[in-house]
Amino acid sequence: MIKVLINGRLESFDKSLKLSKLLTLQGYKKGLFVVAKNREFISLNDYEKTKVEDGDEIEILEPMSGG
Amino acid sequence: MDDIFEIGGERLKSRLFIGTALYPSPSIMRDAIQESGSEVVTISLRRANANSGGGEKFFKIVKELGVHLLPNTAGCHSAKEAIETAKMAREIFETDWIKLEVIGDEYNLQPDIYESLKASEELNSLGFRVFPYITDDLVVAKSFVDSGCDILMPWGSPIGSGMGLMNEYNLRAIRERFPDIRLLIDAGIGKPSDAVRALELGFDGVLLNSAVALAIDPILMARAFRDAIRSGRSAYLAGMMKKREFASASTPIIGTPFWHQEKS
């Protein structure tokens, strides 16, 4: 069992997994979002090869209004 | 009068850059932006919710406006955060433009110049077109130019304060010393006359949000700012008369009636 912080919420998974898999499990299919792992940007092209492990922090962001 | 100016590799007609936050509703935001004539809007990133779709709805409205996007790094407190946010913004918004904003103090939301400068150096080296939010300090401005910026955005006054241009001397000095750098006033504009003044000082444009979004009638206020910025720019181009410490009659005295001449 691993624990991952996703947008500030602690989530559990059976074992380490690919970022692409995590996003699918969280309900993020193809859409308008960007991702950072442990506070570093992960490009869309790297979701498949990025491994998420115990203690990782994932931020999933979307467009919002701004000044 | 066509007064096109180039900034960040784009040619624009409007010198008003406008934010997308704080409007009473998305439709008022859209109408206000259209009324403003602005060709650039600021936008940001927030935590997503897979089920809400809120971000997509908002972004659809913005995209339909057909304007340039200027993503910001609002909420960042370090160079590292700002750099990563900029990279994310580049991917999702498909632009190299980034409004670099690293906050150094929560009281007045003053930018952290040291962290901003580190971020600016890195982002410029990564090919971003950096629009840095800075204080109105000449030496700070120089540091950002040295870091590779050809655009500077000194504050007029603290974000959302509506206090206008706090220190015209400093702003004039930056304009004077950097004639070839694109200068926008970012933050603090409260009313159209503040924008007029910024353009009269020779600033290339103004970036604002609260002054329009928080007006009782944001759409009408957007028009007021559109007109103000055109007016200020025209005044700058026309060349304003110098202030004088004495009166000088504007009506010609030749041919005045004798009773006027007797009194002089």
mmCIF file of N, CA, C and O in Angstrom, chain A residues 9-41:
data_model
loop_
_atom_site.group_PDB
_atom_site.id
_atom_site.type_symbol
_atom_site.label_atom_id
_atom_site.label_comp_id
_atom_site.label_asym_id
_atom_site.label_seq_id
_atom_site.Cartn_x
_atom_site.Cartn_y
_atom_site.Cartn_z
ATOM 1 N N ARG A 9 -4.986 16.132 -0.784
ATOM 2 C CA ARG A 9 -5.776 15.064 -0.156
ATOM 3 C C ARG A 9 -4.990 13.760 -0.210
ATOM 4 O O ARG A 9 -4.450 13.411 -1.262
ATOM 5 N N LEU A 10 -4.933 13.061 0.921
ATOM 6 C CA LEU A 10 -4.150 11.819 0.971
ATOM 7 C C LEU A 10 -4.961 10.665 0.365
ATOM 8 O O LEU A 10 -6.085 10.405 0.777
ATOM 9 N N GLU A 11 -4.359 9.985 -0.621
ATOM 10 C CA GLU A 11 -5.043 8.870 -1.293
ATOM 11 C C GLU A 11 -4.164 7.626 -1.183
ATOM 12 O O GLU A 11 -2.928 7.723 -1.183
ATOM 13 N N SER A 12 -4.807 6.458 -1.121
ATOM 14 C CA SER A 12 -4.059 5.197 -1.023
ATOM 15 C C SER A 12 -4.200 4.387 -2.310
ATOM 16 O O SER A 12 -5.265 4.365 -2.934
ATOM 17 N N PHE A 13 -3.100 3.735 -2.680
ATOM 18 C CA PHE A 13 -3.107 2.835 -3.840
ATOM 19 C C PHE A 13 -2.405 1.535 -3.421
ATOM 20 O O PHE A 13 -1.578 1.532 -2.503
ATOM 21 N N ASP A 14 -2.706 0.457 -4.128
ATOM 22 C CA ASP A 14 -2.129 -0.853 -3.779
ATOM 23 C C ASP A 14 -0.608 -0.839 -3.868
ATOM 24 O O ASP A 14 0.084 -1.399 -3.031
ATOM 25 N N LYS A 15 -0.129 -0.230 -4.923
ATOM 26 C CA LYS A 15 1.328 -0.200 -5.144
ATOM 27 C C LYS A 15 1.675 1.003 -6.021
ATOM 28 O O LYS A 15 0.761 1.687 -6.510
ATOM 29 N N SER A 16 2.961 1.224 -6.220
ATOM 30 C CA SER A 16 3.356 2.344 -7.071
ATOM 31 C C SER A 16 2.766 2.156 -8.468
ATOM 32 O O SER A 16 2.555 1.024 -8.915
ATOM 33 N N LEU A 17 2.504 3.285 -9.116
ATOM 34 C CA LEU A 17 1.819 3.204 -10.406
ATOM 35 C C LEU A 17 2.272 4.342 -11.316
ATOM 36 O O LEU A 17 2.909 5.295 -10.862
ATOM 37 N N LYS A 18 1.934 4.202 -12.587
ATOM 38 C CA LYS A 18 2.281 5.251 -13.543
ATOM 39 C C LYS A 18 1.361 6.451 -13.327
ATOM 40 O O LYS A 18 0.189 6.282 -12.946
ATOM 41 N N LEU A 19 1.895 7.621 -13.620
ATOM 42 C CA LEU A 19 1.098 8.838 -13.472
ATOM 43 C C LEU A 19 -0.151 8.772 -14.347
ATOM 44 O O LEU A 19 -1.245 9.179 -13.928
ATOM 45 N N SER A 20 -0.010 8.253 -15.552
ATOM 46 C CA SER A 20 -1.164 8.154 -16.451
ATOM 47 C C SER A 20 -2.265 7.304 -15.822
ATOM 48 O O SER A 20 -3.455 7.640 -15.907
ATOM 49 N N LYS A 21 -1.874 6.240 -15.152
ATOM 50 C CA LYS A 21 -2.841 5.356 -14.505
ATOM 51 C C LYS A 21 -3.517 6.069 -13.332
ATOM 52 O O LYS A 21 -4.738 6.000 -13.162
ATOM 53 N N LEU A 22 -2.707 6.778 -12.552
ATOM 54 C CA LEU A 22 -3.264 7.517 -11.410
ATOM 55 C C LEU A 22 -4.307 8.541 -11.876
ATOM 56 O O LEU A 22 -5.375 8.671 -11.280
ATOM 57 N N LEU A 23 -3.976 9.239 -12.954
ATOM 58 C CA LEU A 23 -4.906 10.261 -13.452
ATOM 59 C C LEU A 23 -6.218 9.629 -13.902
ATOM 60 O O LEU A 23 -7.300 10.163 -13.627
ATOM 61 N N THR A 24 -6.121 8.481 -14.545
ATOM 62 C CA THR A 24 -7.342 7.781 -14.982
ATOM 63 C C THR A 24 -8.164 7.352 -13.766
ATOM 64 O O THR A 24 -9.388 7.546 -13.735
ATOM 65 N N LEU A 25 -7.471 6.794 -12.776
ATOM 66 C CA LEU A 25 -8.177 6.343 -11.565
ATOM 67 C C LEU A 25 -8.866 7.502 -10.847
ATOM 68 O O LEU A 25 -9.915 7.346 -10.234
ATOM 69 N N GLN A 26 -8.263 8.676 -10.939
ATOM 70 C CA GLN A 26 -8.830 9.854 -10.272
ATOM 71 C C GLN A 26 -9.932 10.515 -11.109
ATOM 72 O O GLN A 26 -10.502 11.520 -10.705
ATOM 73 N N GLY A 27 -10.177 9.987 -12.280
ATOM 74 C CA GLY A 27 -11.248 10.541 -13.118
ATOM 75 C C GLY A 27 -10.784 11.576 -14.118
ATOM 76 O O GLY A 27 -11.597 12.223 -14.778
ATOM 77 N N TYR A 28 -9.483 11.766 -14.229
ATOM 78 C CA TYR A 28 -8.957 12.726 -15.214
ATOM 79 C C TYR A 28 -8.641 11.978 -16.497
ATOM 80 O O TYR A 28 -7.621 11.301 -16.585
ATOM 81 N N LYS A 29 -9.547 12.097 -17.453
ATOM 82 C CA LYS A 29 -9.255 11.466 -18.740
ATOM 83 C C LYS A 29 -8.539 12.515 -19.571
ATOM 84 O O LYS A 29 -7.774 13.288 -19.041
ATOM 85 N N LYS A 30 -8.838 12.534 -20.843
ATOM 86 C CA LYS A 30 -8.240 13.596 -21.649
ATOM 87 C C LYS A 30 -8.959 14.880 -21.314
ATOM 88 O O LYS A 30 -10.180 14.920 -21.309
ATOM 89 N N GLY A 31 -8.232 15.880 -21.019
ATOM 90 C CA GLY A 31 -8.918 17.117 -20.654
ATOM 91 C C GLY A 31 -7.949 18.238 -20.470
ATOM 92 O O GLY A 31 -6.791 18.145 -20.852
ATOM 93 N N LEU A 32 -8.461 19.270 -19.869
ATOM 94 C CA LEU A 32 -7.679 20.478 -19.753
ATOM 95 C C LEU A 32 -7.074 20.564 -18.361
ATOM 96 O O LEU A 32 -7.664 21.134 -17.448
ATOM 97 N N PHE A 33 -5.925 19.967 -18.188
ATOM 98 C CA PHE A 33 -5.249 20.047 -16.895
ATOM 99 C C PHE A 33 -3.749 19.871 -17.096
ATOM 100 O O PHE A 33 -3.301 19.396 -18.149
ATOM 101 N N VAL A 34 -3.004 20.272 -16.095
ATOM 102 C CA VAL A 34 -1.552 20.077 -16.099
ATOM 103 C C VAL A 34 -1.152 19.511 -14.742
ATOM 104 O O VAL A 34 -1.890 19.651 -13.768
ATOM 105 N N VAL A 35 0.026 18.897 -14.718
ATOM 106 C CA VAL A 35 0.392 18.145 -13.520
ATOM 107 C C VAL A 35 1.809 18.504 -13.048
ATOM 108 O O VAL A 35 2.718 18.730 -13.862
ATOM 109 N N ALA A 36 1.951 18.547 -11.730
ATOM 110 C CA ALA A 36 3.285 18.640 -11.122
ATOM 111 C C ALA A 36 3.433 17.478 -10.137
ATOM 112 O O ALA A 36 2.473 17.100 -9.456
ATOM 113 N N LYS A 37 4.625 16.898 -10.120
ATOM 114 C CA LYS A 37 4.909 15.848 -9.136
ATOM 115 C C LYS A 37 6.040 16.358 -8.250
ATOM 116 O O LYS A 37 7.082 16.786 -8.755
ATOM 117 N N ASN A 38 5.807 16.293 -6.978
ATOM 118 C CA ASN A 38 6.778 16.807 -6.012
ATOM 119 C C ASN A 38 7.256 18.209 -6.404
ATOM 120 O O ASN A 38 8.441 18.511 -6.427
ATOM 121 N N ARG A 39 6.274 19.005 -6.799
ATOM 122 C CA ARG A 39 6.473 20.424 -7.127
ATOM 123 C C ARG A 39 7.278 20.650 -8.394
ATOM 124 O O ARG A 39 7.826 21.736 -8.591
ATOM 125 N N GLU A 40 7.366 19.637 -9.242
ATOM 126 C CA GLU A 40 8.035 19.825 -10.526
ATOM 127 C C GLU A 40 7.072 19.471 -11.643
ATOM 128 O O GLU A 40 6.388 18.444 -11.590
ATOM 129 N N PHE A 41 7.044 20.326 -12.641
ATOM 130 C CA PHE A 41 6.154 20.143 -13.777
ATOM 131 C C PHE A 41 6.442 18.820 -14.492
ATOM 132 O O PHE A 41 7.594 18.479 -14.750
#
